CSV table of C-alpha atoms and ligand atoms in Angstrom, one decimal:
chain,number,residue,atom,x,y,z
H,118,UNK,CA,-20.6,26.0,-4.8
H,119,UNK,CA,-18.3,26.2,-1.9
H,120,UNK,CA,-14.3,26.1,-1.0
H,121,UNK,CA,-12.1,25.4,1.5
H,122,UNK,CA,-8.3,25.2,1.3
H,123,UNK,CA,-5.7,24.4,4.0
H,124,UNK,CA,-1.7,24.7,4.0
H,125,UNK,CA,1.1,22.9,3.3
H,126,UNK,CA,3.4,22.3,6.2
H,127,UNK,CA,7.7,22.4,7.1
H,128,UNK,CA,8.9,20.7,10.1
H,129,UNK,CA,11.6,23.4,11.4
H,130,UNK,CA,13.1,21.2,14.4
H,131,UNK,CA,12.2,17.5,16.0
H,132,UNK,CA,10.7,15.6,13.0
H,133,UNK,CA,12.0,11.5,14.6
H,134,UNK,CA,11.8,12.4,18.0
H,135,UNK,CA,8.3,13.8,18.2
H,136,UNK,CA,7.6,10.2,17.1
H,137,UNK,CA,9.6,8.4,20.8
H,138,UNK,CA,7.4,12.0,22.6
H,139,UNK,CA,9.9,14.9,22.4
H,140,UNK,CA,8.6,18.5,21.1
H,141,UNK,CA,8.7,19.8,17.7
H,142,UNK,CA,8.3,22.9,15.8
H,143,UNK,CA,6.3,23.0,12.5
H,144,UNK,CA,4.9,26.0,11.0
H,145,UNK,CA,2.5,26.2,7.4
H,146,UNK,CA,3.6,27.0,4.2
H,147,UNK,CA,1.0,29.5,2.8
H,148,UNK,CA,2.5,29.7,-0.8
H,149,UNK,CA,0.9,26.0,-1.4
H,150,UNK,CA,-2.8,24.8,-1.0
H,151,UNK,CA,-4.6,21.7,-0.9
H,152,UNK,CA,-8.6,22.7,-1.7
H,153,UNK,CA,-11.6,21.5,-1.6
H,154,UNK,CA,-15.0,22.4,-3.7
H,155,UNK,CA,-18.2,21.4,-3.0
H,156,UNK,CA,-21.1,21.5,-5.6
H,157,UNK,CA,-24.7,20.3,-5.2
H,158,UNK,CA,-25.5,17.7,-8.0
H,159,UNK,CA,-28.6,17.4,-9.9
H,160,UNK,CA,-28.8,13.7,-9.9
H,161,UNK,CA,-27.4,11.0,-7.8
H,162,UNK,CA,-27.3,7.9,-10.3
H,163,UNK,CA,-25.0,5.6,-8.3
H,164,UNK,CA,-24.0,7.2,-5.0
H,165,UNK,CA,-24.4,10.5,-3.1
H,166,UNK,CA,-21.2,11.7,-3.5
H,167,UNK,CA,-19.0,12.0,-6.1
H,168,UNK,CA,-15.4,12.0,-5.6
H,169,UNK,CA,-13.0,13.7,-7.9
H,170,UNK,CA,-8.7,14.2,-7.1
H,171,UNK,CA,-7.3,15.0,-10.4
H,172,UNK,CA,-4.2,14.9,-8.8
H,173,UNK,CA,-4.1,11.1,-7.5
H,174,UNK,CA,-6.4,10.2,-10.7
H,175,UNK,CA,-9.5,9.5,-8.8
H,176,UNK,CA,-13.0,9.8,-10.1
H,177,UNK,CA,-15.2,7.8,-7.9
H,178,UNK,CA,-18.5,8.0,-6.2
H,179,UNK,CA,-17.6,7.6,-3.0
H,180,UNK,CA,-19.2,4.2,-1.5
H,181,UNK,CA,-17.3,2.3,-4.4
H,182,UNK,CA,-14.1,3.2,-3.0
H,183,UNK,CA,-12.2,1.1,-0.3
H,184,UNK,CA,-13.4,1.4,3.3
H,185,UNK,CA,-10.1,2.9,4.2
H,186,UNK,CA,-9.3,5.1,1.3
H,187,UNK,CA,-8.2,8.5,3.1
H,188,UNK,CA,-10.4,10.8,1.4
H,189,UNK,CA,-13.4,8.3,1.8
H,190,UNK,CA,-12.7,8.4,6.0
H,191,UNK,CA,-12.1,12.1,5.9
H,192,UNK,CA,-15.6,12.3,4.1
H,193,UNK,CA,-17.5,10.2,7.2
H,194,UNK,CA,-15.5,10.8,9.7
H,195,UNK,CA,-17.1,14.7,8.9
H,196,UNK,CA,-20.5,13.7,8.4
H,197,UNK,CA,-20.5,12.0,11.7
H,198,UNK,CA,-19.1,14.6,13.5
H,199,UNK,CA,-21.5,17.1,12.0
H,200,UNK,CA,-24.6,14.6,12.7
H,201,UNK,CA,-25.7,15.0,9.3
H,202,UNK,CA,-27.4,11.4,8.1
H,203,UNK,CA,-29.8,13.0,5.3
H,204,UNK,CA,-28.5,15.2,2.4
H,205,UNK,CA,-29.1,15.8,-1.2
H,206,UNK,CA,-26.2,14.4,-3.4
H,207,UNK,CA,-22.8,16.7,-4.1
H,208,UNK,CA,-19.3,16.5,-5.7
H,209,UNK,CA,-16.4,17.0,-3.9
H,210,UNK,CA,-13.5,17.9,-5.8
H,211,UNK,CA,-9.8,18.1,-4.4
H,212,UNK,CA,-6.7,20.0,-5.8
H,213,UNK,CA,-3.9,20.4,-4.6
H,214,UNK,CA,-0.3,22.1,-5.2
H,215,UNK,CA,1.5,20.8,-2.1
H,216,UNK,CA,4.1,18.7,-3.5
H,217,UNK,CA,3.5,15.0,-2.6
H,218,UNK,CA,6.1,12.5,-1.0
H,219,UNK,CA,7.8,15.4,0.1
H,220,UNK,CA,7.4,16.2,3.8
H,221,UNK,CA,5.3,19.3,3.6
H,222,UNK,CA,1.8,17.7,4.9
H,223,UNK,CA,0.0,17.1,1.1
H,224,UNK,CA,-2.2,14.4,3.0
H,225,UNK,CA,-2.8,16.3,6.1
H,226,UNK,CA,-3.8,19.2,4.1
H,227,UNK,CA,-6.1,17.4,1.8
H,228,UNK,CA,-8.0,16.0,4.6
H,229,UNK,CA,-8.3,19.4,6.7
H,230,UNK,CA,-9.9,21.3,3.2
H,231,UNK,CA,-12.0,18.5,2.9
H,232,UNK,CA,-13.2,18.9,6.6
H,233,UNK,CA,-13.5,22.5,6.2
H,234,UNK,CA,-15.6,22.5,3.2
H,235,UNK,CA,-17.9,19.6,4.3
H,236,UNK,CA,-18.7,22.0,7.1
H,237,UNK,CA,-19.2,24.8,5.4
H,238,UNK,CA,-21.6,23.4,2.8
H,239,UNK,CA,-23.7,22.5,5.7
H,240,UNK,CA,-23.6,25.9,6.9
H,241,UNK,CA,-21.7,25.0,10.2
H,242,UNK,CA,-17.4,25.6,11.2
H,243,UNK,CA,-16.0,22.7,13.5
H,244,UNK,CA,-13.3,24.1,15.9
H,245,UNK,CA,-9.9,23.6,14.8
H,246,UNK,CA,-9.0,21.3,17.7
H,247,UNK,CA,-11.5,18.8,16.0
H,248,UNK,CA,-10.5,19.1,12.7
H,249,UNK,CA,-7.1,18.5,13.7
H,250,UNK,CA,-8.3,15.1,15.3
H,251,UNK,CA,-10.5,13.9,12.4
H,252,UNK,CA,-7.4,14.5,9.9
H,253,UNK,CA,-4.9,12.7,12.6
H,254,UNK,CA,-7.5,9.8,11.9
H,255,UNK,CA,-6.9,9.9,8.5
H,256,UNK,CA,-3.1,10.4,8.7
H,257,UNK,CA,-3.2,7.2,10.4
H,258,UNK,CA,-4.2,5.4,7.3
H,259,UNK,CA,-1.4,6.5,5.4
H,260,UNK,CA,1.5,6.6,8.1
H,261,UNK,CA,0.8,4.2,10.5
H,262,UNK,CA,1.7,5.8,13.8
H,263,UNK,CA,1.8,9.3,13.0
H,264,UNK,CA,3.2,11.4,16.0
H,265,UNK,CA,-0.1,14.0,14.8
H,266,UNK,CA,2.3,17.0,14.1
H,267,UNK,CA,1.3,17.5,10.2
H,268,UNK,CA,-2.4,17.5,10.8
H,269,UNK,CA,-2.0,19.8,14.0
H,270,UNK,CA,-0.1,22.5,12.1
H,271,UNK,CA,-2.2,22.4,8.8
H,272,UNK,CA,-5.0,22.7,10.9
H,273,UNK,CA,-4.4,25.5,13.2
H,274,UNK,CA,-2.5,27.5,10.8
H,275,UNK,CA,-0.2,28.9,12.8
H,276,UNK,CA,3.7,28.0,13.9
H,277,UNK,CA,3.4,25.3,16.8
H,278,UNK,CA,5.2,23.6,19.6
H,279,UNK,CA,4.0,20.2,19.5
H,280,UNK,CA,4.4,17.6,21.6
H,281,UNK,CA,2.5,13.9,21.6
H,282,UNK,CA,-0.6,14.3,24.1
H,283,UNK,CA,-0.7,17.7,24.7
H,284,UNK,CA,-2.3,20.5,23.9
H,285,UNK,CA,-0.1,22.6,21.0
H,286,UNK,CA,1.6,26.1,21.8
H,287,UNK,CA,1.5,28.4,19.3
H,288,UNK,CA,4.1,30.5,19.0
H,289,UNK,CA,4.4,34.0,17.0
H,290,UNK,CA,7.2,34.4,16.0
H,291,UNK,CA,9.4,37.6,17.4
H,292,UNK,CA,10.6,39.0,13.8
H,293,UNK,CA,9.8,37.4,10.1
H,294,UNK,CA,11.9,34.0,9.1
H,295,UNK,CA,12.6,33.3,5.2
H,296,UNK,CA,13.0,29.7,4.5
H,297,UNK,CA,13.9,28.3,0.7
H,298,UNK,CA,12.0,24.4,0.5
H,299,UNK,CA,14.4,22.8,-1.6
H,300,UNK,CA,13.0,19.4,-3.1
H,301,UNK,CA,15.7,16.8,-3.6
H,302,UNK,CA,13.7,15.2,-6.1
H,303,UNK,CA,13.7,12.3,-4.4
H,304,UNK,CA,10.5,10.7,-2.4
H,305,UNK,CA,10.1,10.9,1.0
H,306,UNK,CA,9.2,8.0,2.3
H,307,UNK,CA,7.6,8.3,5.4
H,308,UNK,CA,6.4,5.0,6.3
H,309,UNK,CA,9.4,3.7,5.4
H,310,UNK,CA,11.8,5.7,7.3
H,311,UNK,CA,10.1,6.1,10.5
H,312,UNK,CA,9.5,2.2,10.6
H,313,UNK,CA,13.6,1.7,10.0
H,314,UNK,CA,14.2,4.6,12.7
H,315,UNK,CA,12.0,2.3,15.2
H,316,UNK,CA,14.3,-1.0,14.0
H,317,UNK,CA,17.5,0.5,14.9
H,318,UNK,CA,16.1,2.2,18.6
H,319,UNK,CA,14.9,-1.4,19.6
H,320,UNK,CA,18.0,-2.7,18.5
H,321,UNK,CA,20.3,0.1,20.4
H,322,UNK,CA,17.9,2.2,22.5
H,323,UNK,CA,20.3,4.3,24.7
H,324,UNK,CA,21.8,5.9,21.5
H,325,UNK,CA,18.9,6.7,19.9
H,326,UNK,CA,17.1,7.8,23.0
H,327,UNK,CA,20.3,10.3,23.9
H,328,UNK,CA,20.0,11.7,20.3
H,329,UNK,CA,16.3,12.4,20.4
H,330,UNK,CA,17.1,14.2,24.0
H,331,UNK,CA,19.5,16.4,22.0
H,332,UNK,CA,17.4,16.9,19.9
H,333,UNK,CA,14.6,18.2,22.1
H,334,UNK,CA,17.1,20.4,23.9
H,335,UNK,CA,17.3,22.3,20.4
H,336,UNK,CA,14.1,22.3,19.8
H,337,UNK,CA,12.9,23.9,23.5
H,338,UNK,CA,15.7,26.7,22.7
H,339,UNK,CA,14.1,26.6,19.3
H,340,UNK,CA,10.9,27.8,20.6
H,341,UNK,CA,12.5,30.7,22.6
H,342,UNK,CA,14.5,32.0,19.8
H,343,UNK,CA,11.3,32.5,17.1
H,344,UNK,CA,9.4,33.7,19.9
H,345,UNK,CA,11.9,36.6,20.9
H,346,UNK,CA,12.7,37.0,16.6
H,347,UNK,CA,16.6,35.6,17.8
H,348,UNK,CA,17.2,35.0,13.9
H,349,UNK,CA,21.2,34.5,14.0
H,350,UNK,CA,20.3,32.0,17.1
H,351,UNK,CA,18.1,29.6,14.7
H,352,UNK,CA,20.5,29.1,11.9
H,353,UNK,CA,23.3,27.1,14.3
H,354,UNK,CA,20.3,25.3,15.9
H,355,UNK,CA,18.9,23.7,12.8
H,356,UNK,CA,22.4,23.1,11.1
H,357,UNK,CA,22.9,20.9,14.8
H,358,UNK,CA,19.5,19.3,14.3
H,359,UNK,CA,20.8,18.3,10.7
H,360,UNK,CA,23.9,16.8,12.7
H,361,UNK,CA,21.7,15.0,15.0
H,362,UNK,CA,19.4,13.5,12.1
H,363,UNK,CA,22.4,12.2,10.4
H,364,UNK,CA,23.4,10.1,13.2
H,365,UNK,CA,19.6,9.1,13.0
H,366,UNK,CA,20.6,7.9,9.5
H,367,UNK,CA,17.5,9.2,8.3
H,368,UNK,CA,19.4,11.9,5.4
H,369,UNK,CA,20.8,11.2,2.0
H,370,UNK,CA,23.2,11.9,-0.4
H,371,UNK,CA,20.9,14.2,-2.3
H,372,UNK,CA,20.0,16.0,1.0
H,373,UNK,CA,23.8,16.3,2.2
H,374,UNK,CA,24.7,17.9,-1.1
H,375,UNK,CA,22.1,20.5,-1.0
H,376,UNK,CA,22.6,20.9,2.8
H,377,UNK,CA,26.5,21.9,2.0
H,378,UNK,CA,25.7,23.7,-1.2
H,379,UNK,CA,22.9,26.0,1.0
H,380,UNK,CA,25.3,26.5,3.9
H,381,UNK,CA,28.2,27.6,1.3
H,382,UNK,CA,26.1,29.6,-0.3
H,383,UNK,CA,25.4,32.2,3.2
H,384,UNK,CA,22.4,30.4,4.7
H,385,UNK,CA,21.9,30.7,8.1
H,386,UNK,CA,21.0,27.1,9.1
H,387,UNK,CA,19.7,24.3,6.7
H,388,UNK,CA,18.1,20.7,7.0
H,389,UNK,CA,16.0,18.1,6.2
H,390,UNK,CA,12.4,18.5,7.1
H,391,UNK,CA,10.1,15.6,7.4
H,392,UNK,CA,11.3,12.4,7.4
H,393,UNK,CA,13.9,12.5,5.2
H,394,UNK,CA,15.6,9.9,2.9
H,395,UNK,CA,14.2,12.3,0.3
H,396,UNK,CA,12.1,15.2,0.4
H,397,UNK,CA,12.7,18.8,1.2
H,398,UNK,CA,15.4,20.5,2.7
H,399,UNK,CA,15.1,23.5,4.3
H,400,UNK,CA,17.3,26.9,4.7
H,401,UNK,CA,16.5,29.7,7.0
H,402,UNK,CA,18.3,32.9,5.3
H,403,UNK,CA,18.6,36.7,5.2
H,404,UNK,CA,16.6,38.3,2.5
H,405,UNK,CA,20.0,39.7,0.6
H,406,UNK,CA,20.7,36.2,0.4
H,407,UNK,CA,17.7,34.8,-1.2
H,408,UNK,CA,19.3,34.5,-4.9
H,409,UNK,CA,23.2,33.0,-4.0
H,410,UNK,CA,21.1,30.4,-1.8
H,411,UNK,CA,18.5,29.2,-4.1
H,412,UNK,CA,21.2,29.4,-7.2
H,413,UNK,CA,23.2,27.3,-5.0
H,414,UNK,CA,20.4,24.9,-4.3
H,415,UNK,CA,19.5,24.3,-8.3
H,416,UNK,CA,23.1,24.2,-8.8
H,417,UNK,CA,23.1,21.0,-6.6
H,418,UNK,CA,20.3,19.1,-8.1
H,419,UNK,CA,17.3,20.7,-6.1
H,420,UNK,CA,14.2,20.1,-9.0
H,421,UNK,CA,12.5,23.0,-7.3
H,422,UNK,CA,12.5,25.8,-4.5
H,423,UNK,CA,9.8,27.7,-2.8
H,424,UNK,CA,10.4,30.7,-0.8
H,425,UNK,CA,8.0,31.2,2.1
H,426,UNK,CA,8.0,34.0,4.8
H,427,UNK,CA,7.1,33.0,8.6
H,428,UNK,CA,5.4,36.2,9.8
H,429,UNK,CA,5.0,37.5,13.1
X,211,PMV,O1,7.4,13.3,6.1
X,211,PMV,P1,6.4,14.0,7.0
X,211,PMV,O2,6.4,15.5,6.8
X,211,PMV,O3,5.0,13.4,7.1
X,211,PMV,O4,7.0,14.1,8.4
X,211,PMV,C1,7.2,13.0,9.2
X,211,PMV,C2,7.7,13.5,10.5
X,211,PMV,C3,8.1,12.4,11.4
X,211,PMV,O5,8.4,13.0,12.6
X,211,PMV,C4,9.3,11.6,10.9
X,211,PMV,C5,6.9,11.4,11.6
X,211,PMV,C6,5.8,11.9,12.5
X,211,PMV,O6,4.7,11.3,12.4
X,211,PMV,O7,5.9,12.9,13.1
C-alpha cells in the first residue's frame, strides 16, 4: 500500500486579476491534506480500478463513472503520462481535510495526491511542472477557465509568484508570516463569481482593467516585501487588496464583518482569499495577537479558523 498527500492552498494577493493575466501570490497550507492511497486488489470483478472519496460519497470502479468526472481524468490523464497501458487491478482511495467550496485548492489538491500516488505505485516520481499541468487539466473541469494558480501552488509546495503563461517564481519568504483562515461559512462559489467578474469587465472594461492594474502593483510590492521578511509592509497591502476586491464586487457581508472584526481586533492586514462571495478570509498577524484575532473572528460568525505559519 502506498500514499501520497498534497496541500491545501491561500491566495495572499491577486485572486480576479490573475484571471484578465496579472501576477498573484499563493502559498500552501500545510495544516490541511488532501491524500491518496493506493492498494493492489485481489480481484478485478467489474473494472480495474476501484474508486473510493468518502468525502464526496463516491464508491465507483472507475470506467462506470462519467468521462469527465475529475478524479476519473486525473486517473488517465496519469496513466498516460506514465505510459503505463497494462496493470494488475488497485483501489484508489481519497481523503481529504481541505475544506471544500472554500478557496483553499480542495480540488487541486485532490488531483496532485492522486498524481503523486499513481506515480509512486508504479515505482516512478513525475516532475512537479507536470503534475502541476495534469491537475490544471482537471481544474478545468470544475472551474471553467482556471487562471492555473491553485494547481501550481499545491503542486510545487512552495509560496509562488504566478502569472498566466509563465514559468512560477518561488519566493522564500524573508522572515515567518502567521495567517488565521477564517471560514465565513458560506460557499465559495467559484464558477460563479469569476463568470459574474467577466460580465461586468465586458460591460465596463476600463474600470475593471484599472482595478486589476492596482491590484498587480500590490501584488509586485507584495512579492518584494515576503521576500526581504517586510512583515509591517504586508498587512496595509492586503487590507488595499481587500479595497480593491470590493470595488470588484466579488466580497460579502459575511466577509466584511469578519474583515472589520479581524482588523479591530490588532491584525496586520486581512482579506478575502479565493474568489470570494463566501469562503475564507485571511489575516496576517503577530504571534501575541493570535488569540484577540481569532476570538474576534468566532465572535463574528467565522464557523472555523486555522492558523498556519509561512516559513522561510
Ligand atoms: O476559489 P479559488 O481558491 O479556486 O480561487 C479562485 C481564484 C480566482 O482568481 C478567482 C480564479 C482563478 O482561476 O485564479
Amino acid at each position: 500500500m502506498i500514499s501520497a498527500s498534497a496541500p491545501g492552498k491561500i491566495i495572499l494577493f491577486g485572486e480576479h486579476a490573475v484571471v484578465y493575466g496579472r501576477p498573484a501570490i499563493a502559498v500552501p497550507v500545510h495544516e490541511v491534506q488532501s491524500k491518496a492511497t493506493i492498494s493492489a486488489l485481489k480481484e478485478s470483478n467489474g473494472g480495474l480500478i476501484f474508486v473510493e472519496a468518502p468525502n464526496i460519497q463516491l464508491s465507483s470502479w472507475m470506467v462506470d463513472l462519467e468521462e469527465d468526472q475529475p478524479l476519473r481524468k486525473a486517473i488517465q490523464q496519469t496513466l498516460e503520462a506514465l505510459d503505463i497501458e497494462d496493470f494488475s487491478a488497485f483501489q484508489l482511495r481519497v481523503n481529504s481535510t481541505i475544506p471544500m467550496a472554500s478557496g483553499m485548492g480542495s480540488s487541486a489538491a485532490i488531483s496532485v495526491a492522486i498524481i503523486r500516488a499513481i506515480a509512486l505505485y508504479f515505482g516512478q516520481t513525475l516532475p512537479r511542472e507536470l503534475i502541476s499541468r495534469i491537475a490544471f487539466e482537471v481544474e478545468k473541469l470544475h472551474h471553467g477557465t482556471p487562471s492555473g494558480i491553485d494547481n501550481t501552488v499545491v503542486a510545487y509546495e512552495r509560496p509562488v509568484f504566478f502569472r498566466r503563461g509563465e514559468d512560477p517564481q518561488i519566493i522564500t519568504p524573508g522572515e515567518p508570516m502567521i495567517f488565521l483562515i477564517a471560514d465565513t461559512g458560506a460557499p465559495a462559489q467559484t464558477v460563479q463569481v469569476v463568470n459574474e467578474v467577466r460580465e461586468r469587465w465586458i460591460s465596463n472594461e476600463s474600470y475593471y482593467e484599472a482595478i486589476f492594474d492596482q491590484i498587480s502593483e500590490l501584488t509586485i510590492l507584495a512579492k518584494r516585501a515576503i521576500a526581504s521578511g517586510q512583515i509591517p509592509v504586508i498587512g496595509p497591502l492586503m487590507n488595499q487588496n481587500q479595497v480593491l476586491l470590493e470595488a470588484l464586487g466579488v466580497s460579502s457581508p459575511e466577509i466584511r464583518k469578519l474583515v472589520k472584526s479581524a482588523q479591530e481586533a490588532g491584525a496586520l492586514g486581512v482579506k478575502l482569499s479565493g474568489a470570494g462571495g463566501g469562503g475564507n478570509v485571511i489575516s496576517l498577524i503577530e504571534p501575541s495577537f493570535e488569540t484577540a484575532v481569532s476570538n474576534a473572528l468566532v465572535e463574528a460568525g467565522a464557523i472555523s479558523i486555522i492558523s498556519t505559519k509561512v516559513t522561510p
